[in-house]
Amino acid sequence: MVISSLKELCNKPKELKVAGNKMDLLGKSVLELKKLLEKKVISGKELWLYFLKRIKKYNPILNAYITVVDKQKGIPIAVKDIYCTKGIRTTAGSKILDNFV
C-alpha cells in the first residue's frame, strides 16, 4: 500500500488553479514563490492552503511532520522538532515530551 501511495504522490498533478489559471507550485524555489506573492499572482493564504492540503493528504504515508500549525499564510517552512517554538508543541521525537509546549 505504501509503495502504491508513493507512486500516486509522484504521479499526481502538481498544479493549483488561481484566478482561472493553472500553476505548478511544486519544485519552485522560495525566491520564485516570493515573486509570485509580491506580484499578487497568488495570495499567502492560497499558497499556505495548497501546501497544507498536501501535508494533510500525504503525511499519514510519509510521517514527515509531528506538529502542523495550520493558521498561517505565506511560504511554509518546516522546523525540526528539536527546537523550542513559542506556543507550539515540541517533542524532540519523544513520547515523554508528547504534550510539551
PDB file of C-alpha atoms in Angstrom:
ATOM      1  CA  MET A   1       0.000   0.000   0.000  1.00  0.00           C
ATOM      2  CA  VAL A   2       2.751   2.474   0.852  1.00  0.00           C
ATOM      3  CA  ILE A   3       4.528   1.855  -2.451  1.00  0.00           C
ATOM      4  CA  SER A   4       1.355   2.442  -4.470  1.00  0.00           C
ATOM      5  CA  SER A   5       0.628   5.572  -2.402  1.00  0.00           C
ATOM      6  CA  LEU A   6       4.127   6.907  -3.059  1.00  0.00           C
ATOM      7  CA  LYS A   7       3.646   6.256  -6.777  1.00  0.00           C
ATOM      8  CA  GLU A   8       0.372   8.148  -6.556  1.00  0.00           C
ATOM      9  CA  LEU A   9       2.193  11.032  -4.860  1.00  0.00           C
ATOM     10  CA  CYS A  10       4.704  11.215  -7.710  1.00  0.00           C
ATOM     11  CA  ASN A  11       2.083  10.987 -10.453  1.00  0.00           C
ATOM     12  CA  LYS A  12      -0.485  13.453  -9.124  1.00  0.00           C
ATOM     13  CA  PRO A  13      -0.912  16.824 -10.833  1.00  0.00           C
ATOM     14  CA  LYS A  14       1.104  19.484  -9.057  1.00  0.00           C
ATOM     15  CA  GLU A  15      -0.969  22.440 -10.134  1.00  0.00           C
ATOM     16  CA  LEU A  16      -3.053  24.993  -8.325  1.00  0.00           C
ATOM     17  CA  LYS A  17      -5.810  26.848 -10.104  1.00  0.00           C
ATOM     18  CA  VAL A  18      -5.586  30.565  -9.314  1.00  0.00           C
ATOM     19  CA  ALA A  19      -7.930  33.073 -10.935  1.00  0.00           C
ATOM     20  CA  GLY A  20      -8.722  30.570 -13.687  1.00  0.00           C
ATOM     21  CA  ASN A  21      -5.051  29.818 -14.436  1.00  0.00           C
ATOM     22  CA  LYS A  22      -3.291  26.583 -13.532  1.00  0.00           C
ATOM     23  CA  MET A  23       0.055  26.982 -11.814  1.00  0.00           C
ATOM     24  CA  ASP A  24       2.705  24.410 -10.885  1.00  0.00           C
ATOM     25  CA  LEU A  25       3.962  25.234  -7.380  1.00  0.00           C
ATOM     26  CA  LEU A  26       5.926  22.116  -6.517  1.00  0.00           C
ATOM     27  CA  GLY A  27       9.577  22.452  -7.367  1.00  0.00           C
ATOM     28  CA  LYS A  28       9.524  26.243  -7.247  1.00  0.00           C
ATOM     29  CA  SER A  29      12.238  27.861  -5.184  1.00  0.00           C
ATOM     30  CA  VAL A  30      11.462  30.113  -2.236  1.00  0.00           C
ATOM     31  CA  LEU A  31      12.547  33.068  -4.375  1.00  0.00           C
ATOM     32  CA  GLU A  32      10.094  32.076  -7.131  1.00  0.00           C
ATOM     33  CA  LEU A  33       7.273  31.719  -4.587  1.00  0.00           C
ATOM     34  CA  LYS A  34       8.188  35.101  -3.082  1.00  0.00           C
ATOM     35  CA  LYS A  35       7.944  36.730  -6.520  1.00  0.00           C
ATOM     36  CA  LEU A  36       4.507  35.172  -7.089  1.00  0.00           C
ATOM     37  CA  LEU A  37       3.373  36.604  -3.750  1.00  0.00           C
ATOM     38  CA  GLU A  38       4.850  40.053  -4.468  1.00  0.00           C
ATOM     39  CA  LYS A  39       3.190  40.198  -7.888  1.00  0.00           C
ATOM     40  CA  LYS A  40      -0.062  39.067  -6.245  1.00  0.00           C
ATOM     41  CA  VAL A  41      -0.321  36.134  -8.667  1.00  0.00           C
ATOM     42  CA  ILE A  42      -1.183  34.065  -5.612  1.00  0.00           C
ATOM     43  CA  SER A  43      -2.153  35.093  -2.093  1.00  0.00           C
ATOM     44  CA  GLY A  44      -0.301  33.987   1.009  1.00  0.00           C
ATOM     45  CA  LYS A  45      -3.401  32.148   2.151  1.00  0.00           C
ATOM     46  CA  GLU A  46      -3.753  30.270  -1.161  1.00  0.00           C
ATOM     47  CA  LEU A  47      -0.084  29.269  -1.064  1.00  0.00           C
ATOM     48  CA  TRP A  48      -0.275  28.063   2.521  1.00  0.00           C
ATOM     49  CA  LEU A  49      -3.509  26.131   1.934  1.00  0.00           C
ATOM     50  CA  TYR A  50      -2.030  24.431  -1.147  1.00  0.00           C
ATOM     51  CA  PHE A  51       0.862  23.008   0.867  1.00  0.00           C
ATOM     52  CA  LEU A  52      -1.286  22.326   3.945  1.00  0.00           C
ATOM     53  CA  LYS A  53      -3.636  20.221   1.813  1.00  0.00           C
ATOM     54  CA  ARG A  54      -0.669  18.183   0.534  1.00  0.00           C
ATOM     55  CA  ILE A  55       0.706  17.766   4.059  1.00  0.00           C
ATOM     56  CA  LYS A  56      -2.642  16.524   5.356  1.00  0.00           C
ATOM     57  CA  LYS A  57      -3.008  14.147   2.412  1.00  0.00           C
ATOM     58  CA  TYR A  58       0.492  12.653   2.367  1.00  0.00           C
ATOM     59  CA  ASN A  59       1.732  12.936   5.950  1.00  0.00           C
ATOM     60  CA  PRO A  60      -0.075   9.736   7.009  1.00  0.00           C
ATOM     61  CA  ILE A  61       2.010   7.938   4.356  1.00  0.00           C
ATOM     62  CA  LEU A  62       5.314   9.779   4.787  1.00  0.00           C
ATOM     63  CA  ASN A  63       5.117  10.586   8.513  1.00  0.00           C
ATOM     64  CA  ALA A  64       7.264  13.682   7.954  1.00  0.00           C
ATOM     65  CA  TYR A  65       5.510  16.137  10.302  1.00  0.00           C
ATOM     66  CA  ILE A  66       4.835  15.751  14.019  1.00  0.00           C
ATOM     67  CA  THR A  67       3.022  19.059  14.536  1.00  0.00           C
ATOM     68  CA  VAL A  68       1.386  21.126  11.798  1.00  0.00           C
ATOM     69  CA  VAL A  69       0.305  24.679  12.564  1.00  0.00           C
ATOM     70  CA  ASP A  70      -2.479  25.392  10.097  1.00  0.00           C
ATOM     71  CA  LYS A  71      -3.294  29.013  10.894  1.00  0.00           C
ATOM     72  CA  GLN A  72      -0.515  30.537   8.829  1.00  0.00           C
ATOM     73  CA  LYS A  73      -0.141  32.208   5.476  1.00  0.00           C
ATOM     74  CA  GLY A  74       2.685  32.702   3.037  1.00  0.00           C
ATOM     75  CA  ILE A  75       5.637  30.472   2.310  1.00  0.00           C
ATOM     76  CA  PRO A  76       5.506  27.456   4.637  1.00  0.00           C
ATOM     77  CA  ILE A  77       8.605  26.277   6.460  1.00  0.00           C
ATOM     78  CA  ALA A  78       9.391  23.110   8.368  1.00  0.00           C
ATOM     79  CA  VAL A  79      11.212  23.395  11.695  1.00  0.00           C
ATOM     80  CA  LYS A  80      12.980  20.358  13.097  1.00  0.00           C
ATOM     81  CA  ASP A  81      11.168  19.105  16.193  1.00  0.00           C
ATOM     82  CA  ILE A  82      14.184  19.646  18.463  1.00  0.00           C
ATOM     83  CA  TYR A  83      13.866  23.452  18.580  1.00  0.00           C
ATOM     84  CA  CYS A  84      11.502  25.017  21.095  1.00  0.00           C
ATOM     85  CA  THR A  85       8.989  27.263  19.399  1.00  0.00           C
ATOM     86  CA  LYS A  86       6.794  29.592  21.418  1.00  0.00           C
ATOM     87  CA  GLY A  87       3.255  28.250  21.728  1.00  0.00           C
ATOM     88  CA  ILE A  88       3.889  25.207  19.513  1.00  0.00           C
ATOM     89  CA  ARG A  89       4.372  21.625  20.673  1.00  0.00           C
ATOM     90  CA  THR A  90       7.997  20.408  20.663  1.00  0.00           C
ATOM     91  CA  THR A  91       8.532  16.697  21.272  1.00  0.00           C
ATOM     92  CA  ALA A  92      12.102  16.033  20.077  1.00  0.00           C
ATOM     93  CA  GLY A  93      10.599  12.783  18.819  1.00  0.00           C
ATOM     94  CA  SER A  94       9.974  11.565  22.371  1.00  0.00           C
ATOM     95  CA  LYS A  95       6.717  10.220  23.812  1.00  0.00           C
ATOM     96  CA  ILE A  96       7.760  11.710  27.168  1.00  0.00           C
ATOM     97  CA  LEU A  97       7.553  15.199  25.637  1.00  0.00           C
ATOM     98  CA  ASP A  98       4.378  14.485  23.665  1.00  0.00           C
ATOM     99  CA  ASN A  99       2.486  17.436  25.211  1.00  0.00           C
ATOM    100  CA  PHE A 100       5.420  19.798  25.804  1.00  0.00           C
ATOM    101  CA  VAL A 101       4.614  23.356  24.682  1.00  0.00           C
TER     102      VAL A 101
END
